[in-house]
PDB file of C-alpha atoms and ligand atoms in Angstrom:
ATOM      1  CA  MET A   1      -8.403   0.005  22.403  1.00 37.00           C
ATOM      2  CA  THR A   2     -10.633   1.181  21.490  1.00 40.00           C
ATOM      3  CA  ASP A   3     -11.760   2.274  17.542  1.00 45.00           C
ATOM      4  CA  THR A   4     -12.487   5.481  16.594  1.00 50.00           C
ATOM      5  CA  ARG A   5     -12.706   4.671  12.653  1.00 50.00           C
ATOM      6  CA  ASP A   6     -16.225   6.541  11.290  1.00 57.00           C
ATOM      7  CA  GLU A   7     -16.816   7.257   7.571  1.00 56.00           C
ATOM      8  CA  THR A   8     -19.959   5.585   7.818  1.00 54.00           C
ATOM      9  CA  THR A   9     -19.062   2.497   9.509  1.00 59.00           C
ATOM     10  CA  ALA A  10     -16.791   1.200   7.243  1.00 63.00           C
ATOM     11  CA  THR A  11     -16.173  -2.812   8.205  1.00 67.00           C
ATOM     12  CA  ALA A  12     -13.275  -4.945   7.694  1.00 65.00           C
ATOM     13  CA  ALA A  13     -15.605  -7.611   5.947  1.00 65.00           C
ATOM     14  CA  ALA A  14     -16.997  -4.903   3.011  1.00 76.00           C
ATOM     15  CA  SER A  15     -13.172  -3.499   2.627  1.00 79.00           C
ATOM     16  CA  GLY A  16     -12.359  -7.171   2.906  1.00 84.00           C
ATOM     17  CA  GLN A  17     -14.718  -8.715   0.331  1.00 86.00           C
ATOM     18  CA  THR A  18     -13.981  -5.904  -1.895  1.00 89.00           C
ATOM     19  CA  ALA A  19     -10.152  -6.387  -1.893  1.00 89.00           C
ATOM     20  CA  THR A  20     -10.611  -9.649  -2.782  1.00 91.00           C
ATOM     21  CA  GLU A  21     -13.194  -9.149  -5.807  1.00 90.00           C
ATOM     22  CA  ARG A  22     -10.425  -6.207  -7.500  1.00 89.00           C
ATOM     23  CA  PHE A  23      -7.874  -8.802  -6.909  1.00 90.00           C
ATOM     24  CA  ARG A  24      -9.854 -11.103  -8.643  1.00 90.00           C
ATOM     25  CA  GLU A  25     -11.007  -8.575 -11.660  1.00 90.00           C
ATOM     26  CA  SER A  26      -7.124  -7.606 -11.645  1.00 91.00           C
ATOM     27  CA  GLY A  27      -6.076  -9.984 -14.526  1.00 89.00           C
ATOM     28  CA  ARG A  28      -3.281 -11.237 -12.419  1.00 87.00           C
ATOM     29  CA  VAL A  29      -5.048 -14.737 -11.413  1.00 89.00           C
ATOM     30  CA  GLY A  30      -3.683 -17.272 -13.772  1.00 86.00           C
ATOM     31  CA  ALA A  31      -1.717 -14.852 -15.425  1.00 85.00           C
ATOM     32  CA  ALA A  32       1.182 -16.882 -15.356  1.00 89.00           C
ATOM     33  CA  GLU A  33       1.564 -20.357 -15.119  1.00 92.00           C
ATOM     34  CA  ILE A  34       3.759 -21.580 -12.427  1.00 94.00           C
ATOM     35  CA  SER A  35       6.152 -24.742 -13.289  1.00 96.00           C
ATOM     36  CA  THR A  36       5.632 -27.826 -11.304  1.00 97.00           C
ATOM     37  CA  GLU A  37       8.905 -27.658 -10.049  1.00 97.00           C
ATOM     38  CA  ARG A  38       8.650 -24.680  -8.387  1.00 98.00           C
ATOM     39  CA  VAL A  39       5.306 -25.692  -6.842  1.00 97.00           C
ATOM     40  CA  ASN A  40       6.421 -28.368  -5.360  1.00 98.00           C
ATOM     41  CA  LEU A  41       9.845 -26.849  -3.919  1.00 98.00           C
ATOM     42  CA  LEU A  42       8.171 -23.794  -2.397  1.00 98.00           C
ATOM     43  CA  ALA A  43       4.464 -25.801  -0.786  1.00 98.00           C
ATOM     44  CA  SER A  44       6.923 -28.127   0.461  1.00 98.00           C
ATOM     45  CA  ARG A  45       8.809 -25.792   2.010  1.00 98.00           C
ATOM     46  CA  VAL A  46       5.704 -23.950   3.258  1.00 98.00           C
ATOM     47  CA  ILE A  47       4.846 -26.706   4.558  1.00 98.00           C
ATOM     48  CA  LYS A  48       7.725 -28.089   5.888  1.00 98.00           C
ATOM     49  CA  ALA A  49       8.380 -24.658   8.263  1.00 98.00           C
ATOM     50  CA  VAL A  50       4.594 -25.289   9.567  1.00 98.00           C
ATOM     51  CA  ASN A  51       5.312 -28.507  10.539  1.00 98.00           C
ATOM     52  CA  ASP A  52       8.775 -28.093  12.040  1.00 98.00           C
ATOM     53  CA  THR A  53       7.188 -25.051  13.951  1.00 98.00           C
ATOM     54  CA  VAL A  54       4.314 -27.797  15.449  1.00 98.00           C
ATOM     55  CA  LEU A  55       7.024 -29.719  16.382  1.00 98.00           C
ATOM     56  CA  GLU A  56       9.231 -27.300  18.212  1.00 98.00           C
ATOM     57  CA  GLU A  57       6.642 -25.299  20.102  1.00 98.00           C
ATOM     58  CA  LYS A  58       4.823 -28.611  20.605  1.00 98.00           C
ATOM     59  CA  VAL A  59       1.097 -26.817  19.508  1.00 98.00           C
ATOM     60  CA  THR A  60      -1.744 -28.636  20.614  1.00 98.00           C
ATOM     61  CA  TYR A  61      -4.876 -29.960  19.485  1.00 98.00           C
ATOM     62  CA  ASP A  62      -6.545 -26.691  20.883  1.00 98.00           C
ATOM     63  CA  GLU A  63      -4.333 -24.737  19.329  1.00 98.00           C
ATOM     64  CA  TYR A  64      -4.494 -26.256  16.045  1.00 98.00           C
ATOM     65  CA  ASN A  65      -8.293 -25.596  15.928  1.00 98.00           C
ATOM     66  CA  ALA A  66      -7.691 -22.249  16.611  1.00 98.00           C
ATOM     67  CA  LEU A  67      -5.767 -22.000  13.295  1.00 98.00           C
ATOM     68  CA  LYS A  68      -8.815 -23.834  11.547  1.00 98.00           C
ATOM     69  CA  ALA A  69     -11.264 -21.901  12.482  1.00 98.00           C
ATOM     70  CA  TRP A  70      -9.028 -18.300  11.746  1.00 98.00           C
ATOM     71  CA  LEU A  71      -8.128 -19.515   8.507  1.00 98.00           C
ATOM     72  CA  ILE A  72     -11.323 -20.248   7.453  1.00 97.00           C
ATOM     73  CA  ARG A  73     -12.845 -16.892   8.419  1.00 97.00           C
ATOM     74  CA  VAL A  74     -10.284 -14.926   7.115  1.00 97.00           C
ATOM     75  CA  GLY A  75     -12.133 -16.489   3.899  1.00 95.00           C
ATOM     76  CA  GLU A  76     -14.858 -15.608   5.149  1.00 95.00           C
ATOM     77  CA  ASP A  77     -14.385 -12.126   5.091  1.00 94.00           C
ATOM     78  CA  GLY A  78     -12.333 -12.127   2.843  1.00 94.00           C
ATOM     79  CA  GLU A  79      -9.558 -11.001   4.232  1.00 95.00           C
ATOM     80  CA  TRP A  80      -6.544 -13.070   2.483  1.00 95.00           C
ATOM     81  CA  PRO A  81      -5.601 -10.212   0.227  1.00 94.00           C
ATOM     82  CA  LEU A  82      -5.212  -7.799   3.438  1.00 94.00           C
ATOM     83  CA  PHE A  83      -3.057 -10.341   5.693  1.00 96.00           C
ATOM     84  CA  LEU A  84      -1.105 -11.353   2.589  1.00 97.00           C
ATOM     85  CA  ASP A  85      -0.012  -7.983   1.654  1.00 96.00           C
ATOM     86  CA  VAL A  86       0.788  -6.920   5.202  1.00 96.00           C
ATOM     87  CA  TRP A  87       2.418  -9.919   6.664  1.00 97.00           C
ATOM     88  CA  ILE A  88       3.784 -11.241   2.959  1.00 98.00           C
ATOM     89  CA  GLU A  89       4.255  -8.732   0.254  1.00 98.00           C
ATOM     90  CA  HIS A  90       7.203  -7.274   2.064  1.00 98.00           C
ATOM     91  CA  SER A  91       9.111  -9.749   1.434  1.00 98.00           C
ATOM     92  CA  VAL A  92       8.826 -10.765  -2.335  1.00 98.00           C
ATOM     93  CA  GLU A  93       8.516  -6.848  -2.912  1.00 98.00           C
ATOM     94  CA  GLN A  94      12.441  -7.109  -1.939  1.00 98.00           C
ATOM     95  CA  VAL A  95      13.144  -9.902  -3.877  1.00 98.00           C
ATOM     96  CA  ALA A  96      11.460  -8.633  -6.684  1.00 97.00           C
ATOM     97  CA  ASN A  97      13.286  -4.981  -6.707  1.00 97.00           C
ATOM     98  CA  GLU A  98      16.569  -6.308  -5.082  1.00 96.00           C
ATOM     99  CA  ASN A  99      18.568  -5.381  -8.433  1.00 96.00           C
ATOM    100  CA  ARG A 100      16.940  -1.094  -9.260  1.00 97.00           C
ATOM    101  CA  HIS A 101      19.395   1.284  -9.316  1.00 97.00           C
ATOM    102  CA  GLY A 102      16.647   3.828  -8.996  1.00 98.00           C
ATOM    103  CA  SER A 103      14.075   4.895  -6.554  1.00 98.00           C
ATOM    104  CA  GLN A 104      13.254   2.305  -3.887  1.00 98.00           C
ATOM    105  CA  GLY A 105       9.660   0.390  -3.723  1.00 98.00           C
ATOM    106  CA  SER A 106       7.873  -0.720  -1.182  1.00 98.00           C
ATOM    107  CA  ILE A 107       4.240  -2.656  -1.174  1.00 98.00           C
ATOM    108  CA  GLU A 108       1.083  -2.265  -3.145  1.00 97.00           C
ATOM    109  CA  GLY A 109      -0.787  -2.777  -1.051  1.00 95.00           C
ATOM    110  CA  PRO A 110      -4.745  -4.196  -1.410  1.00 93.00           C
ATOM    111  CA  TYR A 111      -6.212  -0.697  -2.346  1.00 94.00           C
ATOM    112  CA  TYR A 112      -4.856  -0.351  -5.656  1.00 96.00           C
ATOM    113  CA  VAL A 113      -7.842   0.487  -8.677  1.00 96.00           C
ATOM    114  CA  PRO A 114      -6.057   0.919 -11.769  1.00 96.00           C
ATOM    115  CA  ASP A 115      -7.489   3.278 -14.824  1.00 97.00           C
ATOM    116  CA  ALA A 116      -8.224   6.692 -11.952  1.00 98.00           C
ATOM    117  CA  PRO A 117      -8.851   9.796 -14.496  1.00 98.00           C
ATOM    118  CA  VAL A 118      -6.129  11.186 -15.496  1.00 98.00           C
ATOM    119  CA  GLN A 119      -5.536  14.738 -14.367  1.00 98.00           C
ATOM    120  CA  GLN A 120      -2.527  16.643 -16.072  1.00 98.00           C
ATOM    121  CA  SER A 121       0.409  18.228 -14.086  1.00 98.00           C
ATOM    122  CA  PRO A 122      -0.846  20.914 -12.657  1.00 98.00           C
ATOM    123  CA  THR A 123      -2.876  19.110 -10.591  1.00 98.00           C
ATOM    124  CA  LYS A 124      -5.774  18.994  -7.409  1.00 98.00           C
ATOM    125  CA  LEU A 125      -6.476  15.165  -6.322  1.00 98.00           C
ATOM    126  CA  PRO A 126     -10.158  14.588  -6.422  1.00 98.00           C
ATOM    127  CA  MET A 127     -11.405  15.611  -3.345  1.00 98.00           C
ATOM    128  CA  ARG A 128     -14.575  16.860  -1.078  1.00 97.00           C
ATOM    129  CA  GLU A 129     -15.425  20.337  -1.045  1.00 96.00           C
ATOM    130  CA  ASP A 130     -14.930  20.398   2.775  1.00 95.00           C
ATOM    131  CA  GLU A 131     -12.469  17.326   2.371  1.00 97.00           C
ATOM    132  CA  PRO A 132     -10.370  17.319   6.143  1.00 96.00           C
ATOM    133  CA  GLY A 133      -6.895  17.444   6.812  1.00 96.00           C
ATOM    134  CA  THR A 134      -3.794  19.098   5.762  1.00 95.00           C
ATOM    135  CA  PRO A 135      -3.221  20.547   2.757  1.00 97.00           C
ATOM    136  CA  LEU A 136       0.185  19.130   1.005  1.00 97.00           C
ATOM    137  CA  LEU A 137       1.308  20.191  -2.011  1.00 98.00           C
ATOM    138  CA  PHE A 138       3.784  17.418  -3.115  1.00 98.00           C
ATOM    139  CA  ARG A 139       6.367  18.178  -5.893  1.00 98.00           C
ATOM    140  CA  GLY A 140       9.248  16.703  -7.930  1.00 98.00           C
ATOM    141  CA  ARG A 141      10.646  15.254 -10.927  1.00 98.00           C
ATOM    142  CA  VAL A 142      10.813  11.807 -12.662  1.00 98.00           C
ATOM    143  CA  THR A 143      14.156  11.388 -14.513  1.00 98.00           C
ATOM    144  CA  ASN A 144      16.129   8.151 -15.479  1.00 98.00           C
ATOM    145  CA  VAL A 145      19.728   6.904 -13.806  1.00 98.00           C
ATOM    146  CA  ALA A 146      21.136   9.244 -15.640  1.00 98.00           C
ATOM    147  CA  GLY A 147      19.672  12.476 -14.250  1.00 98.00           C
ATOM    148  CA  ASP A 148      17.752  12.672 -17.349  1.00 98.00           C
ATOM    149  CA  PRO A 149      14.133  13.990 -17.365  1.00 98.00           C
ATOM    150  CA  LEU A 150      11.071  11.878 -18.307  1.00 98.00           C
ATOM    151  CA  PRO A 151       8.775  13.984 -19.844  1.00 98.00           C
ATOM    152  CA  ASP A 152       6.451  10.782 -20.967  1.00 98.00           C
ATOM    153  CA  ALA A 153       6.129   9.745 -17.010  1.00 98.00           C
ATOM    154  CA  LYS A 154       3.146   9.412 -15.230  1.00 98.00           C
ATOM    155  CA  ILE A 155       2.759   9.015 -11.749  1.00 98.00           C
ATOM    156  CA  GLU A 156      -0.535   7.051 -10.380  1.00 98.00           C
ATOM    157  CA  ILE A 157      -1.559   8.224  -6.854  1.00 98.00           C
ATOM    158  CA  TRP A 158      -3.619   6.909  -4.217  1.00 98.00           C
ATOM    159  CA  HIS A 159      -4.215   7.249  -0.510  1.00 98.00           C
ATOM    160  CA  ALA A 160      -6.258   7.292   2.516  1.00 96.00           C
ATOM    161  CA  ASP A 161      -8.280  10.599   4.027  1.00 95.00           C
ATOM    162  CA  ASP A 162      -7.649  12.123   6.940  1.00 94.00           C
ATOM    163  CA  LEU A 163      -9.207   9.335   8.615  1.00 91.00           C
ATOM    164  CA  GLY A 164      -7.184   6.694   7.119  1.00 91.00           C
ATOM    165  CA  PHE A 165     -10.238   5.490   4.643  1.00 92.00           C
ATOM    166  CA  TYR A 166      -9.905   4.725   1.111  1.00 94.00           C
ATOM    167  CA  SER A 167     -12.214   5.443  -1.571  1.00 96.00           C
ATOM    168  CA  GLN A 168     -13.571   2.400  -3.583  1.00 95.00           C
ATOM    169  CA  PHE A 169     -13.138   0.688  -0.009  1.00 92.00           C
ATOM    170  CA  ALA A 170     -14.625   2.450   2.745  1.00 90.00           C
ATOM    171  CA  PRO A 171     -18.556   3.005   2.000  1.00 91.00           C
ATOM    172  CA  GLY A 172     -19.329   7.153   2.139  1.00 92.00           C
ATOM    173  CA  LEU A 173     -16.527   8.728  -0.528  1.00 94.00           C
ATOM    174  CA  PRO A 174     -16.275   9.635  -3.689  1.00 97.00           C
ATOM    175  CA  GLU A 175     -15.752   6.905  -6.146  1.00 97.00           C
ATOM    176  CA  TRP A 176     -12.031   8.259  -7.295  1.00 98.00           C
ATOM    177  CA  ASN A 177     -11.656  10.330  -3.809  1.00 98.00           C
ATOM    178  CA  LEU A 178      -7.477  11.013  -3.575  1.00 98.00           C
ATOM    179  CA  ARG A 179      -6.525   8.956  -6.083  1.00 98.00           C
ATOM    180  CA  ALA A 180      -5.483  10.154  -9.528  1.00 98.00           C
ATOM    181  CA  THR A 181      -3.292   8.897 -12.553  1.00 98.00           C
ATOM    182  CA  VAL A 182      -1.007  12.268 -13.364  1.00 98.00           C
ATOM    183  CA  PRO A 183       1.016  12.960 -16.148  1.00 98.00           C
ATOM    184  CA  VAL A 184       4.012  14.985 -15.525  1.00 98.00           C
ATOM    185  CA  GLU A 185       5.167  18.410 -17.401  1.00 98.00           C
ATOM    186  CA  PRO A 186       7.466  18.723 -20.359  1.00 98.00           C
ATOM    187  CA  ASP A 187      10.748  18.667 -18.108  1.00 97.00           C
ATOM    188  CA  GLY A 188       9.339  15.760 -15.880  1.00 98.00           C
ATOM    189  CA  GLN A 189       7.741  18.259 -13.037  1.00 98.00           C
ATOM    190  CA  PHE A 190       4.994  17.081 -11.221  1.00 98.00           C
ATOM    191  CA  HIS A 191       3.241  19.609  -8.793  1.00 98.00           C
ATOM    192  CA  ILE A 192       0.340  17.745  -6.795  1.00 98.00           C
ATOM    193  CA  ASP A 193      -2.102  19.394  -4.403  1.00 98.00           C
ATOM    194  CA  THR A 194      -3.307  16.800  -1.853  1.00 98.00           C
ATOM    195  CA  MET A 195      -4.201  16.466   1.552  1.00 97.00           C
ATOM    196  CA  GLN A 196      -2.500  14.480   4.073  1.00 95.00           C
ATOM    197  CA  PRO A 197      -2.875  10.828   4.490  1.00 93.00           C
ATOM    198  CA  ALA A 198      -3.219  10.015   8.519  1.00 88.00           C
ATOM    199  CA  PRO A 199      -1.960   7.061  10.006  1.00 89.00           C
ATOM    200  CA  TYR A 200      -3.836   3.913   8.218  1.00 85.00           C
ATOM    201  CA  GLN A 201      -5.266   1.172  11.301  1.00 89.00           C
ATOM    202  CA  ILE A 202      -6.216  -2.143   9.651  1.00 88.00           C
ATOM    203  CA  PRO A 203      -9.414  -3.169   9.677  1.00 88.00           C
ATOM    204  CA  THR A 204     -10.060  -4.253  13.151  1.00 90.00           C
ATOM    205  CA  ASP A 205     -13.633  -6.057  12.732  1.00 91.00           C
ATOM    206  CA  GLY A 206     -12.060  -8.935  10.637  1.00 94.00           C
ATOM    207  CA  ALA A 207      -9.952 -12.004  10.778  1.00 96.00           C
ATOM    208  CA  CYS A 208      -7.144  -9.883  10.724  1.00 95.00           C
ATOM    209  CA  GLY A 209      -7.945  -8.161  13.358  1.00 95.00           C
ATOM    210  CA  ALA A 210      -8.862 -10.933  15.698  1.00 96.00           C
ATOM    211  CA  LEU A 211      -4.928 -12.341  15.443  1.00 97.00           C
ATOM    212  CA  ILE A 212      -3.932  -8.806  16.036  1.00 97.00           C
ATOM    213  CA  LYS A 213      -5.726  -8.461  18.738  1.00 96.00           C
ATOM    214  CA  ALA A 214      -5.310 -12.422  20.202  1.00 97.00           C
ATOM    215  CA  ALA A 215      -1.052 -11.975  19.604  1.00 97.00           C
ATOM    216  CA  GLY A 216      -1.122  -8.316  21.748  1.00 97.00           C
ATOM    217  CA  TRP A 217       0.486  -7.048  18.516  1.00 96.00           C
ATOM    218  CA  HIS A 218      -0.799  -3.705  16.948  1.00 95.00           C
ATOM    219  CA  ALA A 219      -2.706  -2.293  13.785  1.00 94.00           C
ATOM    220  CA  TRP A 220      -1.489   0.604  12.447  1.00 95.00           C
ATOM    221  CA  ARG A 221       0.456   1.993   9.899  1.00 95.00           C
ATOM    222  CA  PRO A 222       1.994   4.501   9.945  1.00 96.00           C
ATOM    223  CA  ALA A 223       0.155   7.069   7.088  1.00 96.00           C
ATOM    224  CA  HIS A 224       1.304   6.588   3.640  1.00 97.00           C
ATOM    225  CA  ILE A 225       1.016   8.007  -0.416  1.00 98.00           C
ATOM    226  CA  HIS A 226       0.728   4.704  -2.505  1.00 98.00           C
ATOM    227  CA  LEU A 227       2.459   5.501  -6.297  1.00 98.00           C
ATOM    228  CA  LYS A 228       3.306   3.958  -9.570  1.00 98.00           C
ATOM    229  CA  VAL A 229       5.608   5.571 -11.473  1.00 98.00           C
ATOM    230  CA  SER A 230       5.868   4.619 -15.254  1.00 98.00           C
ATOM    231  CA  ALA A 231       7.897   5.827 -18.330  1.00 98.00           C
ATOM    232  CA  PRO A 232       7.965   4.225 -21.672  1.00 98.00           C
ATOM    233  CA  GLU A 233      10.660   1.590 -21.944  1.00 98.00           C
ATOM    234  CA  HIS A 234      11.208   2.372 -18.113  1.00 98.00           C
ATOM    235  CA  GLN A 235      10.642  -0.387 -15.236  1.00 98.00           C
ATOM    236  CA  LEU A 236       7.613   0.665 -13.369  1.00 98.00           C
ATOM    237  CA  ILE A 237       8.669   1.232  -9.529  1.00 98.00           C
ATOM    238  CA  THR A 238       5.539   1.019  -7.344  1.00 98.00           C
ATOM    239  CA  THR A 239       6.203   2.375  -3.892  1.00 98.00           C
ATOM    240  CA  GLN A 240       5.233   4.502  -0.686  1.00 98.00           C
ATOM    241  CA  LEU A 241       5.841   7.659   0.965  1.00 98.00           C
ATOM    242  CA  TYR A 242       5.469   8.238   4.800  1.00 98.00           C
ATOM    243  CA  PHE A 243       6.158  11.152   6.803  1.00 97.00           C
ATOM    244  CA  THR A 244       8.694  11.526   9.035  1.00 97.00           C
ATOM    245  CA  GLY A 245       8.014  11.564  13.373  1.00 95.00           C
ATOM    246  CA  ASP A 246       4.975   9.380  12.305  1.00 95.00           C
ATOM    247  CA  ALA A 247       4.066   7.591  15.805  1.00 93.00           C
ATOM    248  CA  HIS A 248       4.625   4.093  13.296  1.00 95.00           C
ATOM    249  CA  ILE A 249       7.395   4.854  11.604  1.00 96.00           C
ATOM    250  CA  SER A 250       9.770   2.548  13.241  1.00 96.00           C
ATOM    251  CA  ASP A 251       6.268  -0.524  13.729  1.00 95.00           C
ATOM    252  CA  ASP A 252       4.725  -0.215  10.821  1.00 97.00           C
ATOM    253  CA  ILE A 253       2.668  -3.616  10.642  1.00 97.00           C
ATOM    254  CA  ALA A 254       3.609  -4.074   7.177  1.00 97.00           C
ATOM    255  CA  SER A 255       7.127  -3.495   7.735  1.00 97.00           C
ATOM    256  CA  ALA A 256       7.299  -2.142   4.431  1.00 98.00           C
ATOM    257  CA  VAL A 257       8.954   1.482   5.448  1.00 98.00           C
ATOM    258  CA  LYS A 258      12.342   2.238   4.200  1.00 98.00           C
ATOM    259  CA  GLU A 259      14.761   5.350   5.130  1.00 97.00           C
ATOM    260  CA  SER A 260      14.444   6.529   1.518  1.00 97.00           C
ATOM    261  CA  LEU A 261      11.128   6.990   1.415  1.00 98.00           C
ATOM    262  CA  ILE A 262      10.163   8.980   4.344  1.00 98.00           C
ATOM    263  CA  LEU A 263       9.048  12.673   3.357  1.00 98.00           C
ATOM    264  CA  ASP A 264       9.910  15.570   5.757  1.00 98.00           C
ATOM    265  CA  PRO A 265       7.067  18.391   4.585  1.00 97.00           C
ATOM    266  CA  GLN A 266       7.949  21.873   5.300  1.00 97.00           C
ATOM    267  CA  PRO A 267       5.315  24.978   6.418  1.00 97.00           C
ATOM    268  CA  ARG A 268       4.136  26.214   2.759  1.00 94.00           C
ATOM    269  CA  SER A 269       5.488  30.214   2.369  1.00 87.00           C
ATOM    270  CA  ASP A 270       1.677  31.189   1.670  1.00 87.00           C
ATOM    271  CA  ASP A 271       0.581  29.618   5.101  1.00 86.00           C
ATOM    272  CA  GLN A 272      -1.728  26.975   3.022  1.00 87.00           C
ATOM    273  CA  GLY A 273      -0.663  24.130   4.567  1.00 95.00           C
ATOM    274  CA  LYS A 274       2.629  21.806   4.054  1.00 97.00           C
ATOM    275  CA  GLU A 275       4.894  20.939   0.480  1.00 97.00           C
ATOM    276  CA  VAL A 276       7.034  18.170   0.070  1.00 98.00           C
ATOM    277  CA  THR A 277      10.010  17.468  -2.656  1.00 98.00           C
ATOM    278  CA  TYR A 278      10.137  13.589  -3.772  1.00 98.00           C
ATOM    279  CA  ASP A 279      12.315  12.817  -7.003  1.00 98.00           C
ATOM    280  CA  PHE A 280      11.902   9.659  -9.200  1.00 98.00           C
ATOM    281  CA  VAL A 281      14.114   7.571 -10.348  1.00 98.00           C
ATOM    282  CA  LEU A 282      13.094   4.631 -12.733  1.00 98.00           C
ATOM    283  CA  ASP A 283      15.697   1.958 -13.839  1.00 98.00           C
ATOM    284  CA  PRO A 284      16.114   1.642 -17.585  1.00 98.00           C
ATOM    285  CA  ALA A 285      13.157  -1.792 -18.658  1.00 97.00           C
ATOM    286  CA  GLU A 286      14.872  -5.148 -19.020  1.00 85.00           C
TER     287      GLU A 286
HETATM  288  C1  LIG B 301      -2.680  -3.111   3.432  1.00 57.63           C
HETATM  289  C2  LIG B 301      -3.849  -1.379   3.979  1.00 57.63           C
HETATM  290  C3  LIG B 301      -2.578  -0.294   3.451  1.00 57.63           C
HETATM  291  O1  LIG B 301      -3.316   0.347   2.866  1.00 57.63           O
HETATM  292  C4  LIG B 301      -1.597  -1.415   3.062  1.00 57.63           C
HETATM  293  O2  LIG B 301      -0.681   0.285   2.184  1.00 57.63           O
HETATM  294  C5  LIG B 301      -1.200  -2.306   2.726  1.00 57.63           C
HETATM  295  C6  LIG B 301      -2.127  -3.538   3.591  1.00 57.63           C
HETATM  296  C7  LIG B 301      -4.270  -3.987   4.535  1.00 57.63           C
HETATM  297  O3  LIG B 301      -4.877  -3.489   5.332  1.00 57.63           O
HETATM  298  O4  LIG B 301      -3.712  -5.021   4.249  1.00 57.63           O
HETATM  299 FE1  LIG B 302      -2.013   1.588   1.928  1.00 57.63          FE
END
């Protein structure tokens, strides 16, 4: 497949290394002590699963060495965050949110940046003068599970541009392009003007891309908007919203699409692009 990505030559190594550094700085490393019992249990199960695969599939030394070389390369390319968020995070998210009654969650992915500029709703996300794409008015309301509006809610929103690139991870984009922290209106409503993102191809020129190619898979995620919605005394939800009809809605490489998270934007009455409504429901704090 020809790679048409070109924000000004984004590379897997660059976005991977940035994602790795951001994770190191995120305060999540060593944030919780994992007990010896859990490490023993989980590490033993993972090692056993790999050994079972080797024995059942009669893995050869050539295959073992290919794996060794590939694992080394994942680290060199800084692609552990990408690898884990594409192939593993969806299960962790499923476990984390299995008891929620409000809006469904989805994976965070490797490209979240905290502390994006605060822009009170109604607002337009930071974007270039000539930001390409279809304008999208994204609006809705944040409520509790009883349907009462949460006037102190805020929405962190970030997404790729019309070429599938994320600011701060691909070169040539303004620092906070298509990223903001949006406090909702007094009645819990929000109105956010943005540009509809494009389907996203995970970097193809690094270790993850090499695996995808060697396995004959594709590298696509459907177009998506990332969100973290929170309010005092409520559980924060990290989620993503998708677009109906997207070519990759049924075969997301990151397995992160859920039916309730698919939007169906309609043409705006003033013909200025599209608009769509999505209401968030937050569970009470535990
Ligand atoms: C990856 C990228 C994303 O934008 C996302 O939402 C999930 C995973 C990745 O490249 O790993
Ligand atoms: Fe993403």
